[in-house]
mmCIF file of C-alpha atoms in Angstrom:
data_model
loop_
_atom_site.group_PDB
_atom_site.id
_atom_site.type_symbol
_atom_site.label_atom_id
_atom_site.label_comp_id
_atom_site.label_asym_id
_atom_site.label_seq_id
_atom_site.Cartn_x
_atom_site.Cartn_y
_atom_site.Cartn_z
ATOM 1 C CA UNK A 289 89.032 80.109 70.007
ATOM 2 C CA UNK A 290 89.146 81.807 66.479
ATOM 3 C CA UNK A 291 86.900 80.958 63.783
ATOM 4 C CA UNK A 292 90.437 79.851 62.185
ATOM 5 C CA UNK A 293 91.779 77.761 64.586
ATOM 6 C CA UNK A 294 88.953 74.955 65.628
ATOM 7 C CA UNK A 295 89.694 73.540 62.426
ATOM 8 C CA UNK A 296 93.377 72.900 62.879
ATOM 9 C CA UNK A 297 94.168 69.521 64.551
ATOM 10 C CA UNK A 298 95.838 69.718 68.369
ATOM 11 C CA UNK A 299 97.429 67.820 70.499
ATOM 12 C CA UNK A 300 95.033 66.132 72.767
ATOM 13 C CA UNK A 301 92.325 66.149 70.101
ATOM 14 C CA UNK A 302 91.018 63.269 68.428
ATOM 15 C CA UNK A 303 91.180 62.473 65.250
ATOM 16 C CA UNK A 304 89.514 59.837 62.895
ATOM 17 C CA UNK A 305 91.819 58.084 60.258
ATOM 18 C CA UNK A 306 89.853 56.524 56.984
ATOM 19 C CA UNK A 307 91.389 54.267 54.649
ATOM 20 C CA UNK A 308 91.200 53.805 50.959
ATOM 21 C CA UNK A 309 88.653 51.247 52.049
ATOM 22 C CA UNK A 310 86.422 53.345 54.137
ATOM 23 C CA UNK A 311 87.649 51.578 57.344
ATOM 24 C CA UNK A 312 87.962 54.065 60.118
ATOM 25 C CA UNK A 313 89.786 54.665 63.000
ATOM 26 C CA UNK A 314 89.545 56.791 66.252
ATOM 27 C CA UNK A 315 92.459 57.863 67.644
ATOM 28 C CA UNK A 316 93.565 60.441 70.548
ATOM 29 C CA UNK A 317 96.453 62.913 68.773
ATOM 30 C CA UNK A 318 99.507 62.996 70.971
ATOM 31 C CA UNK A 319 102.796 64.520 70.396
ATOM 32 C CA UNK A 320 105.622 62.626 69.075
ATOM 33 C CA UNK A 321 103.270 59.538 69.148
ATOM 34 C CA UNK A 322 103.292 56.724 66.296
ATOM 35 C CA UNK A 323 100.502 54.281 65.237
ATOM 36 C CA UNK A 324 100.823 51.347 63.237
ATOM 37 C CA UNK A 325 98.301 48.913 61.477
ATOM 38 C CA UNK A 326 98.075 46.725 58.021
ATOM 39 C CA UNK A 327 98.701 50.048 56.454
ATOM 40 C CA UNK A 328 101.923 51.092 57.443
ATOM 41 C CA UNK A 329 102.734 53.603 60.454
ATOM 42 C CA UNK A 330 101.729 57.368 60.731
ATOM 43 C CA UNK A 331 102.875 59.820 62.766
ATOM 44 C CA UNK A 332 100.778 61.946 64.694
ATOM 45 C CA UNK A 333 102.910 64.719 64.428
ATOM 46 C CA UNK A 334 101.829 64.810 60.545
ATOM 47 C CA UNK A 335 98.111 65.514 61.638
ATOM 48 C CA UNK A 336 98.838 68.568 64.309
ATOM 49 C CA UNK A 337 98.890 71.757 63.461
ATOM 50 C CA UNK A 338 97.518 70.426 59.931
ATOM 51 C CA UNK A 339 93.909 71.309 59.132
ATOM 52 C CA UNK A 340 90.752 69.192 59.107
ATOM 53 C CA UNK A 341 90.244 66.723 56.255
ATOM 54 C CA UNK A 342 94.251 66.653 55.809
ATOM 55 C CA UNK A 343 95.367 63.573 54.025
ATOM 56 C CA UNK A 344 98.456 61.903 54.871
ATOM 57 C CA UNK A 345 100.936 58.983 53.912
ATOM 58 C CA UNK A 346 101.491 56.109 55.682
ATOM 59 C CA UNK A 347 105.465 54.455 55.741
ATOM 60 C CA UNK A 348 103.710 51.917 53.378
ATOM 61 C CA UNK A 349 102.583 54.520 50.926
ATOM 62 C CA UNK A 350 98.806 54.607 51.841
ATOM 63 C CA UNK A 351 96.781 57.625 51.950
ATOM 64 C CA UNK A 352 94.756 58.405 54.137
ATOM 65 C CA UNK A 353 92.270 61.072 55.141
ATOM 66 C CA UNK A 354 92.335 62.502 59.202
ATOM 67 C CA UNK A 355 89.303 64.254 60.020
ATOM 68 C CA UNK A 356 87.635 65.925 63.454
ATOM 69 C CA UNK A 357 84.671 62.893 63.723
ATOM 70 C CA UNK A 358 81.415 64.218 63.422
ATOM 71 C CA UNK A 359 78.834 62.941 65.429
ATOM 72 C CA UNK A 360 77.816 60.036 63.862
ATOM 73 C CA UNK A 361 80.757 58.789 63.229
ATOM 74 C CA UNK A 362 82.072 58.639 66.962
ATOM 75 C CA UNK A 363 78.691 57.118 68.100
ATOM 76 C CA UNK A 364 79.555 54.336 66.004
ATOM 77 C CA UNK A 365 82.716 54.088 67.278
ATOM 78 C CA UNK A 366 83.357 55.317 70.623
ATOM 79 C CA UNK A 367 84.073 53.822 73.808
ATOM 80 C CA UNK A 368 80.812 51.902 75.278
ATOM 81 C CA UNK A 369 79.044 49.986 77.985
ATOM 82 C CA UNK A 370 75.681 49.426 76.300
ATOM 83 C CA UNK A 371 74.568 49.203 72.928
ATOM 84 C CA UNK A 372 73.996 52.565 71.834
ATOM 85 C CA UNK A 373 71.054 54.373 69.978
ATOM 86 C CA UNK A 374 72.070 54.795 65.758
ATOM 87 C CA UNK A 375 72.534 57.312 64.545
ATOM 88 C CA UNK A 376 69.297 57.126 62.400
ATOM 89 C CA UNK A 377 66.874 56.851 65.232
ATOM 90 C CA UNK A 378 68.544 59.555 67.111
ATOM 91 C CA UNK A 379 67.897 62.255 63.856
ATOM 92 C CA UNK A 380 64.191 60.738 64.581
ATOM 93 C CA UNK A 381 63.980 61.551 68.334
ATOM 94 C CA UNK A 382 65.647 64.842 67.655
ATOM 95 C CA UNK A 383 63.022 65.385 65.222
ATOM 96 C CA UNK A 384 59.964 63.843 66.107
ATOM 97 C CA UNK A 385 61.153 64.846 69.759
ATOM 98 C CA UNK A 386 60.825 68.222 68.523
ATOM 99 C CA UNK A 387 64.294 69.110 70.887
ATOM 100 C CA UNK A 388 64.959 72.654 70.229
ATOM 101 C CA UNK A 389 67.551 75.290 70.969
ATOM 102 C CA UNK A 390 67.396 76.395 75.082
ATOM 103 C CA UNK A 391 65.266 73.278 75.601
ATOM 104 C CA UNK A 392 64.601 71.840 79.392
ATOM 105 C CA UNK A 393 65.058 68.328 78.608
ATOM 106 C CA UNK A 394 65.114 65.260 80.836
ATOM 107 C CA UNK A 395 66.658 61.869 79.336
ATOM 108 C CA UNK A 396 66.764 58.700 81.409
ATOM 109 C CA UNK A 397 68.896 56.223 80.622
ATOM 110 C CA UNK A 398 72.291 57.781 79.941
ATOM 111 C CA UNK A 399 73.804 54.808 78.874
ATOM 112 C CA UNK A 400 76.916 55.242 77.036
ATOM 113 C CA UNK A 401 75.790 58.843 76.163
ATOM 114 C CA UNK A 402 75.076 58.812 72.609
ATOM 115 C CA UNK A 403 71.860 60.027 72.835
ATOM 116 C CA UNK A 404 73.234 62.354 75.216
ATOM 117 C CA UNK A 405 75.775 63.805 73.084
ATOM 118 C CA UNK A 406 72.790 64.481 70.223
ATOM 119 C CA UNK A 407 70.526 66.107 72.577
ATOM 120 C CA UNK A 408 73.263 68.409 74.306
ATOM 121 C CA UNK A 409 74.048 69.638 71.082
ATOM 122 C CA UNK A 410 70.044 70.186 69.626
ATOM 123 C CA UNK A 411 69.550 72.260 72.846
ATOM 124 C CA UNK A 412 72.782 74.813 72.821
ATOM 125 C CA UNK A 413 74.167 76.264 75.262
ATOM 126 C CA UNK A 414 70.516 78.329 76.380
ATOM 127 C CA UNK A 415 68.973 74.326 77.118
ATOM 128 C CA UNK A 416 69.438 72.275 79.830
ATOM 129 C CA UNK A 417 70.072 68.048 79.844
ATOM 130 C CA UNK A 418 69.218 66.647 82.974
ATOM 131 C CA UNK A 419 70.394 63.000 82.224
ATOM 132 C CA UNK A 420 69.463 60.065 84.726
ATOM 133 C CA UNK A 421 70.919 56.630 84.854
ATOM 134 C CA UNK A 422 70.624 53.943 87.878
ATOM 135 C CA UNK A 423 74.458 53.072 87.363
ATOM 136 C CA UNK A 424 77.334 54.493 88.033
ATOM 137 C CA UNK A 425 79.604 52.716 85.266
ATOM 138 C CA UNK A 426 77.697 54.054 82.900
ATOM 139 C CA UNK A 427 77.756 57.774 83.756
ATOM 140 C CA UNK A 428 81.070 57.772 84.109
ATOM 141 C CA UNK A 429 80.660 56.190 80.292
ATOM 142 C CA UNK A 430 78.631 58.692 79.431
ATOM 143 C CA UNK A 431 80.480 61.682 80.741
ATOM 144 C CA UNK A 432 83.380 60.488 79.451
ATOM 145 C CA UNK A 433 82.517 59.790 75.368
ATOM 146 C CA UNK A 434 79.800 63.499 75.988
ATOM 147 C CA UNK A 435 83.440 64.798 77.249
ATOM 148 C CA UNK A 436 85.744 63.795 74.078
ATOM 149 C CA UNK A 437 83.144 65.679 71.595
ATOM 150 C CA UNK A 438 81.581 68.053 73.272
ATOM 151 C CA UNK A 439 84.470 69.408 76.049
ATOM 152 C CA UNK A 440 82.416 72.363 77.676
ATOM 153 C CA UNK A 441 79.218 70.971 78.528
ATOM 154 C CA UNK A 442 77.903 73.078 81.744
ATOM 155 C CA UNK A 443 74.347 72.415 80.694
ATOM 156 C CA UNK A 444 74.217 69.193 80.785
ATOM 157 C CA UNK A 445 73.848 68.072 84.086
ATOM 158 C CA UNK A 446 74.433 63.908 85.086
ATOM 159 C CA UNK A 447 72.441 62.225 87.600
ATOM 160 C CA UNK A 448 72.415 58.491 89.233
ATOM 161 C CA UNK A 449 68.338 58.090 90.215
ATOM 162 C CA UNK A 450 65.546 56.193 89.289
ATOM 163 C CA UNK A 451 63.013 58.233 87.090
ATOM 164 C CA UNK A 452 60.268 55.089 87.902
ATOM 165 C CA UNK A 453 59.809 56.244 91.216
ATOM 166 C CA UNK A 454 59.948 60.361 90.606
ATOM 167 C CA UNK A 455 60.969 63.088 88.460
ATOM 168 C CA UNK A 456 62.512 66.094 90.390
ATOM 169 C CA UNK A 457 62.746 68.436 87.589
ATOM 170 C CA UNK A 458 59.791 70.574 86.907
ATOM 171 C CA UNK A 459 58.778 72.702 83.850
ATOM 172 C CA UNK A 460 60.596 70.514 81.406
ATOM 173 C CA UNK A 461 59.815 70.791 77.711
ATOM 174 C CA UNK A 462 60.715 67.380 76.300
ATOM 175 C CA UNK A 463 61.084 63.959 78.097
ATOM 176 C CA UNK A 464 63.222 61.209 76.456
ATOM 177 C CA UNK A 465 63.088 57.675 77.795
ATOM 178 C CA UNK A 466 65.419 55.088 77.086
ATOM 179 C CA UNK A 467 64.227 52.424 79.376
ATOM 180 C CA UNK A 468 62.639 48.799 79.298
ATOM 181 C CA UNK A 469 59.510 49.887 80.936
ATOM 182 C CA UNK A 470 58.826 53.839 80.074
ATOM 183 C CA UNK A 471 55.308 53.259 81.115
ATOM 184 C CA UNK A 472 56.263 53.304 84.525
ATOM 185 C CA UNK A 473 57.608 57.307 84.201
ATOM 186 C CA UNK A 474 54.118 58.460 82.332
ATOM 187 C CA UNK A 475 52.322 59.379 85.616
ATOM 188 C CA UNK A 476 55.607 61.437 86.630
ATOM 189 C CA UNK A 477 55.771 62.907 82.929
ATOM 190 C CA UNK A 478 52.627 64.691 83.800
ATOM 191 C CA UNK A 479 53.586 66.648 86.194
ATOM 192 C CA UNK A 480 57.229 67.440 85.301
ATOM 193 C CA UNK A 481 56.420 68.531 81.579
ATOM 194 C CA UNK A 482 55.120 72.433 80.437
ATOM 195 C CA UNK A 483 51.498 72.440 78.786
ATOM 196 C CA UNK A 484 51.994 70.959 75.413
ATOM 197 C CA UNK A 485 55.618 69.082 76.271
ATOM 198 C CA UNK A 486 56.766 66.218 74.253
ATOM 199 C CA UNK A 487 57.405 62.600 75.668
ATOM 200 C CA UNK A 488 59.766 60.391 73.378
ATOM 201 C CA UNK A 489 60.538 56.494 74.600
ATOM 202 C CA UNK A 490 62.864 54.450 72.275
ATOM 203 C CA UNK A 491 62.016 50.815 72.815
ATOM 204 C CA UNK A 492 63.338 47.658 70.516
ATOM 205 C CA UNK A 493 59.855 45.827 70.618
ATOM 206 C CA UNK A 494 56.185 45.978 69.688
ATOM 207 C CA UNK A 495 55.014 44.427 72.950
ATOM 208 C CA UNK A 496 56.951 47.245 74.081
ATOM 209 C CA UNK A 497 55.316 49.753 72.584
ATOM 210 C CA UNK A 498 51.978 48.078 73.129
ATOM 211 C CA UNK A 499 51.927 48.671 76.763
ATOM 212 C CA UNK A 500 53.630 52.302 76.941
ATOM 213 C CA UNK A 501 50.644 53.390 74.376
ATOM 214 C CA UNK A 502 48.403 51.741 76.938
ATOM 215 C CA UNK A 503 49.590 53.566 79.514
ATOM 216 C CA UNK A 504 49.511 56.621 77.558
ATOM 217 C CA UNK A 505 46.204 56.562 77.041
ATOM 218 C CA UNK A 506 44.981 55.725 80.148
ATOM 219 C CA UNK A 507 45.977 58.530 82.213
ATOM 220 C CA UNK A 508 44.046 60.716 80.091
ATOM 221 C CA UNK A 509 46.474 63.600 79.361
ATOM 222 C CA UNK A 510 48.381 63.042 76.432
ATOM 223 C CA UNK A 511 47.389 63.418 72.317
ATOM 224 C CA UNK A 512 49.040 62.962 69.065
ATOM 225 C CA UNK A 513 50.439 59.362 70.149
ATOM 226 C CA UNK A 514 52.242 58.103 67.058
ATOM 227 C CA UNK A 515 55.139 55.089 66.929
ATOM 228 C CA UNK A 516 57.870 55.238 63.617
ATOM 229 C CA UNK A 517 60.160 52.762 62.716
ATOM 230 C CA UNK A 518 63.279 54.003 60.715
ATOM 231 C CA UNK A 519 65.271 51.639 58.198
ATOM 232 C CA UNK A 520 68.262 52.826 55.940
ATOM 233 C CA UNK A 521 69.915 51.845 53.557
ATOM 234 C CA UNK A 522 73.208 53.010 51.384
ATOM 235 C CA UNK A 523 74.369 52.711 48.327
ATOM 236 C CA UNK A 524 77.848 52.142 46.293
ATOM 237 C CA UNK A 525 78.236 54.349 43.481
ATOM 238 C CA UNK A 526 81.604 53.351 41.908
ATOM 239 C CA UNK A 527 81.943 54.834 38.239
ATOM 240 C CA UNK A 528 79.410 53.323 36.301
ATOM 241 C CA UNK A 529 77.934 50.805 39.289
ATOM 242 C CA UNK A 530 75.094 52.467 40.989
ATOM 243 C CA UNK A 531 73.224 49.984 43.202
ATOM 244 C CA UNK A 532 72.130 49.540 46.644
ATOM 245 C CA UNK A 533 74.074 47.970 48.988
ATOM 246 C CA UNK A 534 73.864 44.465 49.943
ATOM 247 C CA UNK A 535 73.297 45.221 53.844
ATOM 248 C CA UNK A 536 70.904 48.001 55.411
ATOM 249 C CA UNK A 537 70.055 49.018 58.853
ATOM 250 C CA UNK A 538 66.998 47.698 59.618
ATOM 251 C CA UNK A 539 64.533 47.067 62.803
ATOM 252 C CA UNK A 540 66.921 48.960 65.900
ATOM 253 C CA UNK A 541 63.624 49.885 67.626
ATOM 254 C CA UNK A 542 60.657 51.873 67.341
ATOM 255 C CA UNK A 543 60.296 55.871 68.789
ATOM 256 C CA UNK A 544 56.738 57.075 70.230
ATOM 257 C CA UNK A 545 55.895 60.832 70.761
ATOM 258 C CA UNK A 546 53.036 61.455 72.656
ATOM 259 C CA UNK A 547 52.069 65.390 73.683
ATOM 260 C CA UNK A 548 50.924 66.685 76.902
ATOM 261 C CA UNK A 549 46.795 67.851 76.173
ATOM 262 C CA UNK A 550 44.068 68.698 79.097
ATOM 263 C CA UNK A 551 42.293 66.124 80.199
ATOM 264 C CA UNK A 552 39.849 64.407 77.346
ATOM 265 C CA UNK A 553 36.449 65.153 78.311
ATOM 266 C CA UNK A 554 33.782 62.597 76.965
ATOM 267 C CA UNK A 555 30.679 64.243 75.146
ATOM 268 C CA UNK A 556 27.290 64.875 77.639
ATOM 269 C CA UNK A 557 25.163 61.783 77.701
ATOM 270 C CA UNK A 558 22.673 61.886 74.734
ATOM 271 C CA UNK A 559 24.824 63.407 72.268
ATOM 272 C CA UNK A 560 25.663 62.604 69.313
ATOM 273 C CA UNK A 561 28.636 62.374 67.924
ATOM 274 C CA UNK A 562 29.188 63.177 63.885
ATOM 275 C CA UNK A 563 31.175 62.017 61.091
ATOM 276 C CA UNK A 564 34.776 60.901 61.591
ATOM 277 C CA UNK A 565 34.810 61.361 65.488
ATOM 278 C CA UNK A 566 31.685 59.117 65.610
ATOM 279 C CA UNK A 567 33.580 55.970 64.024
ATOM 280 C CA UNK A 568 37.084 56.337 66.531
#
């Protein structure tokens, strides 16, 4: 495909319709195809072969703007099974995560695959997804919304197993957990990660969180154990009005990174220990 052409709209594509109102709507560009709401009707013959960000007319006289949905924009939107990560804590796991371009990465649960979709792009087509859920509705969920943005995808790779009793992969640089009880996977995460890999579990509550950092800790081979919690919030800036807006996106969950270290060895009996090390 030309540099040229994967910005012109096709048929099959989809396309996301705003409003004057900032309402948006996902819809699958077919030929000779009409859609209709409050606003009038469009055809979708207007939007193909026009390029992205093309704004259109509806029968009513509304304009609207058509554009190829970015990614957070169709993880809000698309098709699901299960609530899905936001987008603001997945730009934390891909960060904190530390996913990088030809990555090894295991991710467990699928869900509806909008984590998914974030981490198959992060790792290119050089990195590897290896993405585990225990049902089979909701790889087929997953597959199908990783599918609509992201059509070639031969390195991700879906699985149906249960990461609490093993880990097949080996030599895998990041681990991301989406699961009630991550805890359960740290004794696997040892032995499937490099030297140094990264272990990231997204979990909605403190008790949560509590235990996995237990669990963390006690098996002795992971450092650098931190928890964030991400709010957001927009604002309206209309003219002269500049102020926050009245809702924000607050407490979705909280994301721990832990590292992979050698095994902490206490100091010799009858040492002493000195300055900040002494009082942890």
């Amino acid at each position: 495909m030309s540099t040229e052409s994967r910005y012109i709209f096709k048929d099959g594509e989809q396309a996301l319709i705003i409003d004057r109102r900032g309402r948006r709507y996902l819809v699958t560009l077919k030929s000779d195809k009409d859609d209709q709401n409050h606003l009038g009707t469009f055809h979708h013959d207007d939007i193909i072969g026009e390029p992205d960000g093309v704004r259109i007319r509806t029968s009513k006289g509304h304009a609207l703007i058509v554009v190829k949905p970015g990614m957070a924009d169709f993880i809000r939107i698309m098709p699901r099974v299960a609530t899905v990560v936001y987008p603001k804590d997945i730009g934390a796991i891909i960060t904190y995560g530390d996913i990088f371009p030809g990555a090894r990465v295991l991710e467990a649960g699928s869900g509806s695959g909008a984590l998914t979709i974030a981490l198959a792009r992060a790792v290119g087509e050089r990195g590897r997804i290896f993405t585990y859920d225990i049902r089979e509705d909701m790889t087929a969920r997953a597959q199908q919304n990783l599918a609509a943005i992201v059509p070639e995808h031969p390195h991700v790779i879906f699985k149906n197993g249960d990461v609490y009793e093993a880990i097949p992969e080996t030599d895998l640089d990041r681990i991301v957990l989406d699961l009630p009880e991550p805890w359960q996977v740290v004794p696997h995460a040892v032995d499937a990660l490099v030297p140094g890999g990264v272990v990231t579990c997204f979990l909605p509550t403190v008790l949560q969180v509590h235990e996995l950092v237990g669990a963390l800790e006690d098996i002795n081979t992971f450092g650098m154990i931190e928890t964030t919690e991400i709010f957001m919030r927009t604002w309206a800036v209309r003219g002269r009005s500049v102020r926050p807006d009245h809702r924000m996106i607050g407490h979705t969950g909280f994301i721990t990174t832990a590292r992979k270290t050698t095994p902490y060895i206490p100091p010799p009996a009858g040492h002493e220990l000195e300055g900040d090390e002494a009082s942890d």
